[in-house]
XYZ file of C-alpha atoms in Angstrom:
205
model
C -129.721 170.386 83.996
C -131.651 167.407 82.595
C -130.830 168.604 79.082
C -127.070 168.778 79.885
C -127.156 165.312 81.491
C -128.970 163.837 78.496
C -126.435 165.452 76.148
C -123.544 163.941 78.124
C -125.142 160.484 77.955
C -125.540 160.886 74.197
C -121.876 161.877 73.780
C -120.676 158.977 75.903
C -122.790 156.607 73.861
C -121.102 157.867 70.698
C -117.557 157.265 71.989
C -115.683 154.277 70.527
C -116.037 151.171 72.659
C -112.721 149.719 73.865
C -111.843 146.347 72.369
C -111.236 143.650 74.974
C -109.698 140.231 74.456
C -112.273 137.649 73.540
C -112.311 134.039 74.697
C -109.432 132.021 73.240
C -110.010 130.162 69.998
C -109.239 126.501 70.607
C -106.210 124.864 69.014
C -106.601 122.163 66.367
C -105.917 118.478 66.953
C -103.928 116.993 69.813
C -101.417 119.126 71.685
C -97.861 117.785 71.654
C -94.243 118.913 71.819
C -91.688 117.707 69.280
C -88.317 117.184 70.962
C -84.894 115.824 70.057
C -81.462 116.021 71.695
C -77.851 116.013 70.512
C -74.531 115.577 72.341
C -71.468 117.672 71.465
C -68.053 118.447 72.905
C -68.199 120.928 75.779
C -64.884 120.954 77.634
C -62.443 118.429 79.121
C -64.876 117.285 81.799
C -68.360 117.932 80.412
C -70.343 117.354 77.244
C -72.786 119.901 75.828
C -76.333 118.599 75.463
C -78.518 120.481 72.999
C -82.268 120.032 73.367
C -84.274 120.912 70.262
C -87.990 121.608 70.544
C -90.784 122.733 68.261
C -94.494 123.498 68.564
C -96.955 123.895 65.687
C -98.921 127.158 65.954
C -102.134 125.630 64.572
C -102.421 123.338 67.624
C -102.259 126.288 70.048
C -105.198 128.320 71.302
C -105.061 132.004 70.374
C -106.825 135.290 70.937
C -107.361 138.174 68.541
C -107.058 141.801 69.530
C -106.393 144.793 67.335
C -105.676 142.605 64.319
C -103.006 140.547 66.119
C -103.342 136.839 66.871
C -101.406 135.768 69.966
C -100.839 132.594 71.951
C -98.023 130.337 73.012
C -96.766 127.239 74.768
C -94.688 126.640 77.872
C -92.169 123.810 78.159
C -90.591 122.590 81.411
C -87.348 120.611 81.081
C -85.983 118.650 84.042
C -82.746 116.645 84.082
C -82.686 113.744 86.559
C -79.828 111.525 87.750
C -81.275 108.505 89.555
C -83.678 110.042 92.118
C -82.105 113.521 92.089
C -83.240 116.416 89.931
C -80.112 118.240 88.714
C -81.724 121.104 86.830
C -85.099 122.492 85.827
C -86.066 125.227 83.421
C -89.385 126.497 82.077
C -89.333 127.996 78.594
C -91.979 130.336 77.201
C -92.616 129.953 73.463
C -94.979 132.798 72.451
C -96.217 133.870 69.053
C -97.938 136.947 67.633
C -99.133 137.137 64.027
C -101.151 139.622 62.014
C -101.632 137.110 59.202
C -104.113 134.273 59.838
C -102.446 132.281 57.058
C -99.493 131.676 59.389
C -101.870 130.080 61.880
C -103.619 127.989 59.251
C -100.342 126.775 57.755
C -99.169 125.484 61.134
C -95.928 127.442 61.272
C -93.397 125.854 63.622
C -92.014 127.617 66.695
C -88.474 126.252 67.062
C -85.851 126.644 69.782
C -82.725 125.204 71.427
C -81.679 124.819 75.061
C -78.151 123.804 76.131
C -77.146 121.867 79.252
C -73.572 120.916 80.228
C -73.344 117.472 81.856
C -70.552 115.135 82.922
C -70.617 111.755 81.161
C -73.222 109.382 82.558
C -76.824 108.227 82.364
C -79.650 110.741 82.857
C -83.368 111.183 82.256
C -85.013 114.207 80.673
C -88.548 114.872 81.870
C -90.616 117.118 79.629
C -93.941 118.793 80.344
C -95.535 121.155 77.837
C -98.821 123.022 77.967
C -100.883 125.534 76.023
C -100.568 128.943 77.697
C -104.217 129.802 76.947
C -105.680 126.359 77.689
C -103.997 124.590 80.604
C -106.058 121.440 79.984
C -103.970 120.751 76.873
C -100.696 119.210 78.011
C -98.003 116.809 76.838
C -95.658 114.929 79.190
C -92.974 112.339 78.549
C -89.555 111.138 79.750
C -86.579 110.258 77.565
C -83.176 108.764 78.486
C -79.990 110.813 78.007
C -76.768 108.877 77.547
C -73.951 111.426 77.818
C -70.662 110.236 76.315
C -67.216 111.707 76.912
C -65.467 113.548 74.073
C -62.218 114.121 75.990
C -58.859 112.703 74.908
C -57.064 112.428 71.571
C -59.229 109.732 69.963
C -61.164 110.625 66.835
C -64.844 110.974 67.723
C -68.111 112.161 66.199
C -70.824 114.220 67.828
C -74.445 113.178 67.476
C -76.082 113.934 64.144
C -78.464 116.903 64.356
C -81.301 116.606 61.853
C -82.224 120.026 60.506
C -84.902 121.748 58.444
C -82.267 124.022 56.903
C -78.503 124.624 56.904
C -77.093 127.810 55.392
C -74.009 130.013 55.582
C -74.333 132.675 58.267
C -72.334 135.382 60.003
C -74.937 136.057 62.711
C -73.065 134.798 65.757
C -75.870 136.034 68.063
C -78.390 133.557 66.645
C -79.238 130.493 68.731
C -78.925 128.489 65.495
C -75.357 129.631 64.695
C -72.659 126.930 64.544
C -69.244 127.301 62.941
C -70.231 129.786 60.171
C -73.576 128.023 59.642
C -77.193 128.632 60.623
C -78.524 125.169 61.533
C -82.279 125.162 62.214
C -83.156 121.861 63.926
C -86.006 119.607 62.882
C -87.176 118.360 66.281
C -89.960 116.250 64.744
C -87.370 114.350 62.653
C -90.037 114.033 59.926
C -89.549 114.867 56.255
C -91.947 114.820 53.333
C -93.665 117.013 50.711
C -93.409 120.150 52.872
C -89.811 119.418 53.851
C -88.311 117.296 51.052
C -84.593 117.712 51.812
C -82.870 116.016 54.749
C -80.347 118.481 56.172
C -77.976 117.402 58.939
C -75.042 118.664 60.960
C -72.346 116.896 62.996
C -68.878 117.597 64.338
C -65.648 115.554 64.223
C -63.188 115.918 67.102
C -59.433 115.361 67.327
């Protein structure tokens, strides 16, 4: 019996050890959310507010398991009118790479949220945090002046600064607008890595 038990222990010791997630690797530099907003025609009574956001992957903590590097950020958007909160939404912005070069290069995670609002003055409260390190947060408030696009007067939308604009037929993409794929540049910064200033706007009536 002792021989059988010893043999079983030997076999168990030879089995592959399961790989468990290790402690998160800290993000680089300060944690912050890049955010911009644009106002467009919605319908006769409301304007469509587009909120553009981006997060750099290199500033996010990540874990490695099975050759995949994963992490993410969460962003909470709240629209306020005077002392009343009109809407709130929390967005998850995850990433998963098998190539560490994408982490080192600081690839941007980019997205758009849309909110329909009647013309008026609002405030947008933003809170972002690292999903793997809740001590890393970014909070700020920005004013939202929502203009009316109704009527027969010629009007322009806001100008959306973009990192790229290209012809597209993918109407399911969040970046699709009028036969174009418009990828926003929420940081509004251009330079050696992004030398061309792309932009998009609409003209009404």
